[in-house]
Coordinates of C-alpha atoms and ligand atoms in Angstrom, one line a residue:
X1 CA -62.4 -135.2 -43.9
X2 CA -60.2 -138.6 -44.8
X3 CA -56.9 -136.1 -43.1
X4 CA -58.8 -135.5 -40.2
X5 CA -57.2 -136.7 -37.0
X6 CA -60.2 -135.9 -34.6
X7 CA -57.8 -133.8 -32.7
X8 CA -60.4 -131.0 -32.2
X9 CA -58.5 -127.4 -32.7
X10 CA -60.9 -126.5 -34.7
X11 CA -64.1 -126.6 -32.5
X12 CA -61.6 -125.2 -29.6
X13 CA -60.6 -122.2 -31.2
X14 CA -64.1 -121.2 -32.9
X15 CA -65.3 -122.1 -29.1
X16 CA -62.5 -120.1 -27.0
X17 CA -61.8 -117.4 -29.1
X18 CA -65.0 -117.0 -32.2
X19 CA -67.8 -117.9 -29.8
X20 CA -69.4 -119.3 -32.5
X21 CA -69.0 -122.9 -32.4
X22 CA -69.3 -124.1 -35.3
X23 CA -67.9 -127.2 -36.5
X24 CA -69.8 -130.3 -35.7
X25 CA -68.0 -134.0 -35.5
X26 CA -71.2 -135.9 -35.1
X27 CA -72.3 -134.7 -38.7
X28 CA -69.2 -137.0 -39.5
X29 CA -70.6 -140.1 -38.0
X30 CA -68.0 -140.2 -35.1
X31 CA -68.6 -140.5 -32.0
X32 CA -66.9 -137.3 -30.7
X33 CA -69.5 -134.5 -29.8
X34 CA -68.4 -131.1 -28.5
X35 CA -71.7 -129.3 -26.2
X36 CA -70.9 -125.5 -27.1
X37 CA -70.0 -122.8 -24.2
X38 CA -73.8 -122.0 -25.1
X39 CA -74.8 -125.2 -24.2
X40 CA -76.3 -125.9 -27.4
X41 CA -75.2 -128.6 -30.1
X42 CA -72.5 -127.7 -32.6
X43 CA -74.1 -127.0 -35.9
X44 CA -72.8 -125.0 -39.6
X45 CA -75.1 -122.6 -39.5
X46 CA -73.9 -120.0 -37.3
X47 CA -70.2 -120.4 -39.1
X48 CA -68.8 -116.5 -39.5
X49 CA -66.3 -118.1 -42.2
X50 CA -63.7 -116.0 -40.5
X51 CA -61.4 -119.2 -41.4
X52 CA -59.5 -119.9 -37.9
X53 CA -60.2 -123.2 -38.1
X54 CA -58.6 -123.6 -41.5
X55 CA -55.2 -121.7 -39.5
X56 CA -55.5 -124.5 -36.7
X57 CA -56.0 -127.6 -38.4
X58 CA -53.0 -129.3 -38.7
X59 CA -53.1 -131.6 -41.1
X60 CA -54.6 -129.3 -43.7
X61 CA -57.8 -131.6 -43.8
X62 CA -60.0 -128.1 -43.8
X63 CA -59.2 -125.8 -46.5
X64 CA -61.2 -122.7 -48.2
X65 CA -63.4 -122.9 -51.6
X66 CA -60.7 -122.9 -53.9
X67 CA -61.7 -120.4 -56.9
X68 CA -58.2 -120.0 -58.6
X69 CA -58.8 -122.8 -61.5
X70 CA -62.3 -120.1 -62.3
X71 CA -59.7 -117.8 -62.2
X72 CA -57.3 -118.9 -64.8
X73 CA -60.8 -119.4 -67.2
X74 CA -61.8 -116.1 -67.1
X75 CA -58.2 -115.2 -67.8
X76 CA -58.5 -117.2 -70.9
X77 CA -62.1 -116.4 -71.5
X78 CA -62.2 -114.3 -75.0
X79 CA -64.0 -110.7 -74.7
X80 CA -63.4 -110.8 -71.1
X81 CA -61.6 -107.8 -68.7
X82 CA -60.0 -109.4 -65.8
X83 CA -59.6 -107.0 -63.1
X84 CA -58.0 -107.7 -59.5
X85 CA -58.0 -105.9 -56.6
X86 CA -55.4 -107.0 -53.4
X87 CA -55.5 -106.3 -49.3
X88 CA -52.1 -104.8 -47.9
X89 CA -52.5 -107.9 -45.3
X90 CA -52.2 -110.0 -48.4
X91 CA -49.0 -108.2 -49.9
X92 CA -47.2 -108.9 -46.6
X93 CA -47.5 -112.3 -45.8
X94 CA -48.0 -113.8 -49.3
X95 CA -44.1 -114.0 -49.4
X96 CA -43.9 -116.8 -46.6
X97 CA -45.6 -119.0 -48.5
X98 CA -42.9 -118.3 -51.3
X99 CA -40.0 -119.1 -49.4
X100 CA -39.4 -115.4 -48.1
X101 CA -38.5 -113.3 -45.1
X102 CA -41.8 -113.3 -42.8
X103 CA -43.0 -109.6 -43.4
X104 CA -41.4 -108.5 -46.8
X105 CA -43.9 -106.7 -48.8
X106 CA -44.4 -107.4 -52.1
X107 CA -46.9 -104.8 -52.5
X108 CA -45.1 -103.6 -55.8
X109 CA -44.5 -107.4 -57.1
X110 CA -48.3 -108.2 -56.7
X111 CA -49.2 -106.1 -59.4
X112 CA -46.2 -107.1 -61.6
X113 CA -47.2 -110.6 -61.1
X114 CA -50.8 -110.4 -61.9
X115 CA -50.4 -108.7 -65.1
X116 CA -48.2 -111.2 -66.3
X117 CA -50.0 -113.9 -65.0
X118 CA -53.1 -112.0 -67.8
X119 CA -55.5 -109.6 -65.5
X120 CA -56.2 -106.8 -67.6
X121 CA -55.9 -104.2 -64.5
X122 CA -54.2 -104.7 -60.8
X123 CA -56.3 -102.1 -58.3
X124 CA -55.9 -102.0 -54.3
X125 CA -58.0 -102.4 -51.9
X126 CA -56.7 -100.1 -49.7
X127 CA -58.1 -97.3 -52.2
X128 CA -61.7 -98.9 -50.6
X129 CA -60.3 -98.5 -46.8
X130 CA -59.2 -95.2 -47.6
X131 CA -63.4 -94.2 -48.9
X132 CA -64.4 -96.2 -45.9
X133 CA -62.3 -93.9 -43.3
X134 CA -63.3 -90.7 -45.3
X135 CA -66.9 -91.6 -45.6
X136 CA -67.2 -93.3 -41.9
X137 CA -65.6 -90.1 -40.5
X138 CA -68.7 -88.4 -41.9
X139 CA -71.3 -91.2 -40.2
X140 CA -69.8 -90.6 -36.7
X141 CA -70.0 -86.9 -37.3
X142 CA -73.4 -87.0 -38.5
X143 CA -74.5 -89.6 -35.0
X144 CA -72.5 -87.0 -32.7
X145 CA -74.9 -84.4 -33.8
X146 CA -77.9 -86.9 -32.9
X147 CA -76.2 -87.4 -29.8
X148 CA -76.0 -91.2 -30.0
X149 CA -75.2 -93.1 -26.7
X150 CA -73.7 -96.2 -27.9
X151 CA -70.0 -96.0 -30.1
X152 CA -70.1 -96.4 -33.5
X153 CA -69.2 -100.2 -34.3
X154 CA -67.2 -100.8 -37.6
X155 CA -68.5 -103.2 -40.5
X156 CA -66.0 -103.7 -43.0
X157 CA -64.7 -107.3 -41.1
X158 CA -67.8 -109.7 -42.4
X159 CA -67.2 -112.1 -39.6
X160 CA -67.9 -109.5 -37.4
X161 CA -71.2 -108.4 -39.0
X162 CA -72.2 -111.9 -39.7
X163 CA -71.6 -112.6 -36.1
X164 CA -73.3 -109.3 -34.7
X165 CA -76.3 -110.6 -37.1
X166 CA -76.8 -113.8 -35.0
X167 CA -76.2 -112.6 -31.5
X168 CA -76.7 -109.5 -31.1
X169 CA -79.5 -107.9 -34.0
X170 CA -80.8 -105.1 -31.3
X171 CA -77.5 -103.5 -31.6
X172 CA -77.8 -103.5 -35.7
X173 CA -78.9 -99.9 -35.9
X174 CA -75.0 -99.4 -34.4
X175 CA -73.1 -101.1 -36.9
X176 CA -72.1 -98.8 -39.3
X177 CA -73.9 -99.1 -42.8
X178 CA -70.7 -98.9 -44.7
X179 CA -69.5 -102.1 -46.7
X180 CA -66.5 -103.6 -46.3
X181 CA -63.6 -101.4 -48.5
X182 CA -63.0 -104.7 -50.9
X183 CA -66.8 -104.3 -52.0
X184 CA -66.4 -100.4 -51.9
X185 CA -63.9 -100.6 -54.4
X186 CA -65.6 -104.0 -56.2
X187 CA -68.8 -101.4 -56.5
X188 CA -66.8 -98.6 -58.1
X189 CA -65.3 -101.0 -60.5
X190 CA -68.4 -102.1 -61.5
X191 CA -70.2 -98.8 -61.7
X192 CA -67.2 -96.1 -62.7
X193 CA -64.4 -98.4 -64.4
X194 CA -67.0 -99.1 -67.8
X195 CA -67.0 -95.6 -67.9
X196 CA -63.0 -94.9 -68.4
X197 CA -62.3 -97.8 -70.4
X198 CA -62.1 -97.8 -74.5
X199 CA -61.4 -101.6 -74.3
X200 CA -63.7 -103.4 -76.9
X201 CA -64.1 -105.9 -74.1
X202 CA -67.4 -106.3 -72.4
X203 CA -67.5 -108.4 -69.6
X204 CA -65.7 -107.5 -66.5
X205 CA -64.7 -110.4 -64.2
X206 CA -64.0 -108.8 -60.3
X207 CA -61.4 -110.7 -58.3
X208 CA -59.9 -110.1 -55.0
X209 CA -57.6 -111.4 -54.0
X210 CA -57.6 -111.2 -49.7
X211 CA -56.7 -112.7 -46.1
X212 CA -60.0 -113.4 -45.3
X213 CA -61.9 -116.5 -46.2
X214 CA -65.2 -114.7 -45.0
X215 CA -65.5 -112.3 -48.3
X216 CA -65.7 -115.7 -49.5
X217 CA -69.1 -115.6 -48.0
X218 CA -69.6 -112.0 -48.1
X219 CA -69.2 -111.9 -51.9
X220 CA -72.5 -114.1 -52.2
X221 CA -74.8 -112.3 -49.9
X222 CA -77.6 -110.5 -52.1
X223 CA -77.2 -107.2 -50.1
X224 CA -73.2 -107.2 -51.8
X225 CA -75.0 -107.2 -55.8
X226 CA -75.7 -104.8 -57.5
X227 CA -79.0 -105.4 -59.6
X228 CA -78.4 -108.8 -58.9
X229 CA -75.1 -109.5 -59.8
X230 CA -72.1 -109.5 -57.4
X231 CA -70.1 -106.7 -57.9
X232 CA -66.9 -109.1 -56.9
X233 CA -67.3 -112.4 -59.0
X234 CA -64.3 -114.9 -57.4
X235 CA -62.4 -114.5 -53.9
X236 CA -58.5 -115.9 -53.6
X237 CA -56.9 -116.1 -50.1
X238 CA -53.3 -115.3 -49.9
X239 CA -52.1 -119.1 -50.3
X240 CA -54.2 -119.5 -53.5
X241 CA -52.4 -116.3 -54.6
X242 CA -49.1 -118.3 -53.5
X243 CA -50.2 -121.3 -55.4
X244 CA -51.1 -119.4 -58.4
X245 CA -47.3 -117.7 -58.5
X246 CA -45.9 -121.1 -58.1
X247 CA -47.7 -123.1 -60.5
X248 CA -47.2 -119.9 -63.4
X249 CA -43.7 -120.8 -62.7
X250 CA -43.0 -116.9 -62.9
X251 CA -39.6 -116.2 -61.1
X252 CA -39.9 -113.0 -58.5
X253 CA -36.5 -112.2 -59.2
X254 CA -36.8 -111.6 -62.5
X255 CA -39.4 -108.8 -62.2
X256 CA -39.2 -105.2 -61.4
X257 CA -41.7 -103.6 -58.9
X258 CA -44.9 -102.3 -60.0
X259 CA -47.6 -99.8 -59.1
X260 CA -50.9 -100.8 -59.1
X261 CA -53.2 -99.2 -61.8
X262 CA -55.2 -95.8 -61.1
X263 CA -57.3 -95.0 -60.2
X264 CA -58.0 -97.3 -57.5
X265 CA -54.4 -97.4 -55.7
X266 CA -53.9 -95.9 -52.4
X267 CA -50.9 -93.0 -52.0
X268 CA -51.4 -93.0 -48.4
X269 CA -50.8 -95.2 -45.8
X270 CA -54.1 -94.8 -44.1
X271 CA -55.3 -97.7 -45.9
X272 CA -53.1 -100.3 -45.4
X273 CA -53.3 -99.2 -41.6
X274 CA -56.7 -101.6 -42.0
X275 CA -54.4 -104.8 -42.4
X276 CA -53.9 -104.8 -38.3
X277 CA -56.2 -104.8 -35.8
X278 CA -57.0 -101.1 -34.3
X279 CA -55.9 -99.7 -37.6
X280 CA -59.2 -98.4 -39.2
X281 CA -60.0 -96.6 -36.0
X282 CA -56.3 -94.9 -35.8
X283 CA -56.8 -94.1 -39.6
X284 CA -60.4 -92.6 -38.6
X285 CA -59.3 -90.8 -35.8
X286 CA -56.6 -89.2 -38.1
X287 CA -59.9 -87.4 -40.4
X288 CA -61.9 -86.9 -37.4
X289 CA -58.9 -84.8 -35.6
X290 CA -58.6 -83.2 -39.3
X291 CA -62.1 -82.0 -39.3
X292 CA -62.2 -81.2 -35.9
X293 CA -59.6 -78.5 -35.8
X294 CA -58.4 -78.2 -39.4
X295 CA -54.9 -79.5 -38.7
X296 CA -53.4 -82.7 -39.0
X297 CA -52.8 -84.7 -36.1
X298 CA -48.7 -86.2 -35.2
X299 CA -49.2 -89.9 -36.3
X300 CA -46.8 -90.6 -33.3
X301 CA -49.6 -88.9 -30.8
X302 CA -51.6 -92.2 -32.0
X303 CA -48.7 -95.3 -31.3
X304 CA -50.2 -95.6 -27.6
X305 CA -52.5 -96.9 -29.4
X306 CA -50.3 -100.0 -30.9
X307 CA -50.1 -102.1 -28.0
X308 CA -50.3 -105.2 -28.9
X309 CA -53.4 -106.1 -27.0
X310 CA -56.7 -108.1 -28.1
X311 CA -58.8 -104.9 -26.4
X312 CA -57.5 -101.3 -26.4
X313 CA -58.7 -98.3 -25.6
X314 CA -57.9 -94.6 -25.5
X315 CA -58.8 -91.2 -25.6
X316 CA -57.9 -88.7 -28.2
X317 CA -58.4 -84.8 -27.7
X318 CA -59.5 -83.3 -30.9
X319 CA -59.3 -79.7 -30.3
X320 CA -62.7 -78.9 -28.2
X321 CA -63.7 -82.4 -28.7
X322 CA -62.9 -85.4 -26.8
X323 CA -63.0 -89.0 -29.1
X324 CA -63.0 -92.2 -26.5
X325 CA -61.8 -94.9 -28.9
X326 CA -61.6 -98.8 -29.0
X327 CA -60.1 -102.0 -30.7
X328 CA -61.1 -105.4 -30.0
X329 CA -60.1 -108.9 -32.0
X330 CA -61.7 -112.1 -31.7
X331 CA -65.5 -112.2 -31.0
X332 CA -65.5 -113.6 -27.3
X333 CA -63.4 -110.4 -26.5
X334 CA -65.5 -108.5 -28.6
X335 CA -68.5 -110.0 -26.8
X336 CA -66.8 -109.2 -23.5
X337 CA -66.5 -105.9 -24.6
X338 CA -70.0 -105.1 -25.7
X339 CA -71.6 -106.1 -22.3
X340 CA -69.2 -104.0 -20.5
X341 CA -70.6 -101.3 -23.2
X342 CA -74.4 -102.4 -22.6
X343 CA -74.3 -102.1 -18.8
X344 CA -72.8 -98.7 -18.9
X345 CA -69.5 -99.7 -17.7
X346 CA -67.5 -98.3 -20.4
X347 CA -68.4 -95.6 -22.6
X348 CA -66.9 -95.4 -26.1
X349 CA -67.3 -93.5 -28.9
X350 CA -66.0 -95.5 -31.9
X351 CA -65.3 -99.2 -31.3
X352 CA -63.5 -101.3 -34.0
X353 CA -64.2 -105.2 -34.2
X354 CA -61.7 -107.4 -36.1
X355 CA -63.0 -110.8 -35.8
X356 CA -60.0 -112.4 -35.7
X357 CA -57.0 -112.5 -33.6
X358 CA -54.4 -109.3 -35.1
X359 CA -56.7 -108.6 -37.3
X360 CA -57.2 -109.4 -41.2
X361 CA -53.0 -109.6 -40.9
X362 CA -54.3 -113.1 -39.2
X363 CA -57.5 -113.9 -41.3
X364 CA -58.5 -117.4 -41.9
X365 CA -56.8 -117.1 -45.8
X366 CA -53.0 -116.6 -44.9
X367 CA -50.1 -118.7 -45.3
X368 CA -49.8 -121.6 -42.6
X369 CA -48.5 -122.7 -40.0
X370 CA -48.8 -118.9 -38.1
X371 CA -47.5 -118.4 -34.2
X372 CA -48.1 -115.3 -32.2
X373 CA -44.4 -114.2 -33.2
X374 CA -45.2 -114.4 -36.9
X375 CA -48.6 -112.0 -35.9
X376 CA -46.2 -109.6 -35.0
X377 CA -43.9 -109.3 -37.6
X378 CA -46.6 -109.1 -39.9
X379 CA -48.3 -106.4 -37.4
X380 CA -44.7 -104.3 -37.7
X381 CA -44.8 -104.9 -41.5
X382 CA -47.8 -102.8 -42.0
X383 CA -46.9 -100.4 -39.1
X384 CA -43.9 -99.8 -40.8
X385 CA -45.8 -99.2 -44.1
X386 CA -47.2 -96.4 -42.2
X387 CA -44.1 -94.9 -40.7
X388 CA -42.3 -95.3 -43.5
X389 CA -45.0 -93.1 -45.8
X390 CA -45.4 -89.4 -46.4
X391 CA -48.7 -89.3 -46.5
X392 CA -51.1 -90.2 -43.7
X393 CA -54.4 -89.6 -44.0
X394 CA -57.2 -90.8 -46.0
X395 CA -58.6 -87.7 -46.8
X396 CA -54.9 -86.4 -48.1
X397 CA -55.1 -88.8 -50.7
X398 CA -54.5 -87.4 -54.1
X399 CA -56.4 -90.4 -55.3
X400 CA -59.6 -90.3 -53.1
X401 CA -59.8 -86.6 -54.2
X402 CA -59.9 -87.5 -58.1
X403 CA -62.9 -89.7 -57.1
X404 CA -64.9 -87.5 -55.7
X405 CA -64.5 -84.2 -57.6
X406 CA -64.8 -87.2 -60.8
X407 CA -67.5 -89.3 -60.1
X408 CA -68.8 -89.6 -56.4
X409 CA -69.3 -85.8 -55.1
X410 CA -68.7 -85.4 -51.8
X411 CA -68.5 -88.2 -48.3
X412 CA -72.0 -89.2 -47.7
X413 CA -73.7 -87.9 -50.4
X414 CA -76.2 -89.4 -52.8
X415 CA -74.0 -91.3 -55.1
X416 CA -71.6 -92.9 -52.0
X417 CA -74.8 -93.8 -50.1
X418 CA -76.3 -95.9 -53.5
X419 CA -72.9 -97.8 -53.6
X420 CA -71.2 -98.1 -50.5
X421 CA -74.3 -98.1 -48.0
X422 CA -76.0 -101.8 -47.2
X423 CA -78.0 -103.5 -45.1
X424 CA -78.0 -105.9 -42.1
X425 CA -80.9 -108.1 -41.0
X426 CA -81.1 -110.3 -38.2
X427 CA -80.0 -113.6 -38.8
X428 CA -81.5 -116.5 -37.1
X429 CA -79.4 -119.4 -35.8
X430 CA -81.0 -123.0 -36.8
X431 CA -80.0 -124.7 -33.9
Ligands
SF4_1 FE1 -61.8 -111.1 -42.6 FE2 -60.1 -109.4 -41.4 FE3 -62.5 -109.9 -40.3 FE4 -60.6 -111.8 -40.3 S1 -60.5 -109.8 -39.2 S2 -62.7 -112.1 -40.8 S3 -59.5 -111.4 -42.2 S4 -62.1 -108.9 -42.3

């Protein structure tokens, strides 16, 4: 609050492009007071946490809760396994914050990094994207047999369900009941890792380490524990990550590239495809198209798909079947989206939300200042991830396949509903 400026880019963008309209000056004791485009008072309670109002502040007066100082104590803590788990939206932007090229990936430093820095094991998250395409490839197959009318609406952006919570609860039964893949992956480390390890050490301490300030939130909610305890402890955003590398005064340079530890890495580029916005549905489309006609479909057949565009649409012919897709980024476009859906105007099969702009490349916890050129280059970064990889498709990954002929079974069976499945309830707004 004592850096605010009262400039107000905060309530515009959660107004113009979030819808949700959060941030409230009155509750300052100033004089300015913002009426909504609802026409209701500003209030905190219907804050997504999606974080763009951390991106537009410009005087750095709002900032995330800071969790790397719990971080360092757990590190230090004695009988203690420290175990992190970082977003490909995180690897490719963290370097701007460290005086780098926009878009260099340090995918391979990140884990070289953190084991120096003391985390016991360095997993990615993309492992968890990769489960969520395989195992929400299996949902939509399962609601094209009941022959659902409405398209099946991604979960793993929190925002987004938090969001679809408040305003729209009749379309909850919709929303996939998949978790997001960073609490996929927190539940399999939780539940599976114990089982591998020989380490005398009991606790486990779950970090991730991600763009998006609402897993902050996320992490919290009782429907994310399992028997009561959250199966990811403490949330960094990229710039903590930043801060942590330049306080440990550890010199890039110096270190070699390397991989993260099994068996939670991701071989194939599907995952990381779920750093940009329309990525999880290309990556799903990719399985569906596999199960479909037994083939695997030309990633190129998919770049119409690319356009850089806050809504996107297309259809994708899967051997007998036809698949009407769609991507949309930032709620009010979302929200645009979904009454076009409602009143029959558009008919859609499988409909991504990213609740912000780009996608999680753009979440609320990456470096600052960021312009639309600088969404770009991180959006190529990933793309180029993908093109640049020999291996395309979740369910080709060597590493998914271990997990379930190991531990889970099969996509959608018992053991992936217990841990991956959740809940949504409808949320009501207080003011
Ligand atoms: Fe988080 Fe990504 Fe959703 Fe933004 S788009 S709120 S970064 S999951």
């Amino acid at each position: 609050p004592a850096k605010c400026i009262l400039c107000g880019r905060c309530v515009r963008i959660c107004e113009e492009i979030m819808r949700t309209c959060s941030f409230d000056f009155a509750y300052r004791g100033n004089e300015l007071k913002i009426a909504t485009t609802l026409g209701k008072p500003l209030n905190y309670s219907n804050c997504t946490s999606c974080g763009q109002c951390l991106i537009a502040c410009p005087t750095g007066a709002l900032i995330e809760h800071v969790q790397f100082p719990e971080v360092e104590a757990s590190i230090h803590a004695p009988d203690t396994l420290v175990v992190a788990q970082y977003s490909p939206a995180v690897a490719i932007a963290v370097g701007e914050q460290l005086g780098m090229r926009p878009g260099t990936d340090l995918g391979g430093m990140i884990a070289a990094v953190l084991r120096r820095y003391g985390f016991d094991f360095v997993f990615e998250s993309a492992f968890g994207s990769d489960l969520l395409i395989v195992e929400q490839a299996t949902i939509f197959e399962e609601r094209l047999k009941e022959g659902r009318d409405f398209p099946l609406l991604t979960s793993s952006c929190p925002a987004w369900v938090h969001f679809l919570e408040q305003y729209y609860p009749e379309l909850l039964s919709e929303l996939s009941p998949l978790k997001s893949p960073h609490q996929m992956t927190g539940a399999l480390i939780r539940e599976w890792l114990p089982s591998m390890l020989e380490s005398g050490k009991k606790e486990i301490v779950s970090v991730l380490i991600t763009s998006c300030t609402a897993a902050k939130t996320e992490a919290r909610k009782v429907e994310m524990t399992r028997g009561g305890v959250p199966v990811i402890d403490l949330v960094l955003t990229t710039r903590e990550l930043a801060r942590m590398i330049k306080l440990s005064g550890l010199d890039l340079e110096q270190l070699e590239p390397e991989p993260p530890d099994a068996p939670f890495y991701s071989p194939v580029s599907a995952g990381k495809l779920t750093g940009v916005a329309g990525g999880e549905v290309e990556a799903t489309v990719r399985t569906l198209y596999h199960s479909a006609t037994g083939k695997e479909i030309s990633p190129s057949k998919l770049h119409r798909f690319r356009i850089h565009k806050s809504m996107r649409t297309m259809l994708v012919k899967a051997g007998q079947r036809e698949i009407s897709i769609g991507s949309v980024s930032g709620l009010s476009h979302a929200v645009a989206l979904l009454e076009e859906i409602k009143s029959g105007k558009r008919k859609l099969d499988l409909l991504e939300v990213m609740a912000c702009p780009g996608g999680c490349i753009n979440g609320g916890g990456q470096p600052i200042p960021v312009d639309e050129a600088l969404i770009r280059t991180r959006t190529k970064a990933i793309y180029e991830l993908d093109n640049s990889s020999s291996l395309h498709s979740a369910h080709g990954s060597p590493a998914l396949k271990k997990s379930y002929q190991d531990f889970l079974g099969e996509p959608g069976g018992k053991l992936s509903v217990d841990l991956f499945h959740t809940t949504f309830t409808k949320r009501e707004v207080l003011l």
